[in-house]
Amino acid sequence: MYRRISVALLAAVLLLFAGQAFARKMTGPDRISVEYAQGVQAVNERHWNAGIESLTKVIDNPATPKDILPLALTNRGTAYANKKMTAEALADLSRAIELKPDYTAAYYDRARILAMQNKHTEAVADLTKAIELSKAGVQQAVYFKNRGLSYGAMTKLDEAKADFKRAKELDPKIKIPTHYKPLLQQ
């Protein structure tokens, strides 16, 4: 009986030390990946403050891999945008684009914010870049649709019509706002 208790106690002590060693090991790249995943999950679940907090830890960590940094900036930019902190969002998205000039999601997110600020010329430029960098498909249809919306706001109806038609070709299920549908009938 005494022997079984001793073996169980020894096993518990070994597990305790192994757990502490694992926790110490989680301070490097693995910890960054965990923190990044938590931040993205928080943003996806619309927990903006938690997302910003987790992603800020990743962004501010000098050990963060260069391929994760633009992704973290874009996700934090999304969280800032949803909190109506547009200056912070635009700064994060612009920095993400500087670090990864072919990152279409950052161009798209920045364009959405610019369009909401009625800066449609800049939004069109970002959406044009996203279209150039992306492959034909459902995502590119979204870029065309949004660029069409900005063209429409600028009363460039021929350009809007062309973009809406291209969006429908790429994704027949994409929704075009009702007030633009007559434009597509012409």
PDB file of C-alpha atoms in Angstrom, residues 58-59 64-74 76 91-103 106-107 110:
ATOM      1  CA  VAL A  58       1.668  39.602 -30.849  1.00  0.00           C
ATOM      2  CA  ILE A  59       2.366  42.837 -32.731  1.00  0.00           C
ATOM      3  CA  THR A  64       6.813  37.592 -33.777  1.00  0.00           C
ATOM      4  CA  PRO A  65       7.611  35.993 -37.151  1.00  0.00           C
ATOM      5  CA  LYS A  66       7.507  38.408 -40.073  1.00  0.00           C
ATOM      6  CA  ASP A  67       4.824  36.362 -41.857  1.00  0.00           C
ATOM      7  CA  ILE A  68       2.391  36.644 -38.909  1.00  0.00           C
ATOM      8  CA  LEU A  69       2.803  40.376 -38.296  1.00  0.00           C
ATOM      9  CA  PRO A  70       0.734  41.656 -41.283  1.00  0.00           C
ATOM     10  CA  LEU A  71      -2.002  39.141 -40.467  1.00  0.00           C
ATOM     11  CA  ALA A  72      -2.115  40.298 -36.851  1.00  0.00           C
ATOM     12  CA  LEU A  73      -2.188  43.948 -37.952  1.00  0.00           C
ATOM     13  CA  THR A  74      -5.069  43.287 -40.351  1.00  0.00           C
ATOM     14  CA  ARG A  76      -6.459  44.180 -35.155  1.00  0.00           C
ATOM     15  CA  ALA A  91      -2.779  52.827 -39.482  1.00  0.00           C
ATOM     16  CA  ASP A  92      -2.742  49.049 -38.863  1.00  0.00           C
ATOM     17  CA  LEU A  93      -3.980  48.214 -42.349  1.00  0.00           C
ATOM     18  CA  SER A  94      -1.496  50.564 -44.006  1.00  0.00           C
ATOM     19  CA  ARG A  95       1.335  49.029 -42.000  1.00  0.00           C
ATOM     20  CA  ALA A  96       0.159  45.529 -42.972  1.00  0.00           C
ATOM     21  CA  ILE A  97       0.261  46.569 -46.640  1.00  0.00           C
ATOM     22  CA  GLU A  98       3.769  48.002 -46.202  1.00  0.00           C
ATOM     23  CA  LEU A  99       4.940  44.696 -44.735  1.00  0.00           C
ATOM     24  CA  LYS A 100       3.076  42.497 -47.231  1.00  0.00           C
ATOM     25  CA  PRO A 101       2.256  44.460 -50.402  1.00  0.00           C
ATOM     26  CA  ASP A 102       0.385  41.510 -51.947  1.00  0.00           C
ATOM     27  CA  TYR A 103      -2.021  41.010 -49.025  1.00  0.00           C
ATOM     28  CA  ALA A 106      -5.623  44.413 -46.000  1.00  0.00           C
ATOM     29  CA  TYR A 107      -6.406  46.368 -49.182  1.00  0.00           C
ATOM     30  CA  ARG A 110      -8.779  49.540 -45.807  1.00  0.00           C
TER      31      ARG A 110
END
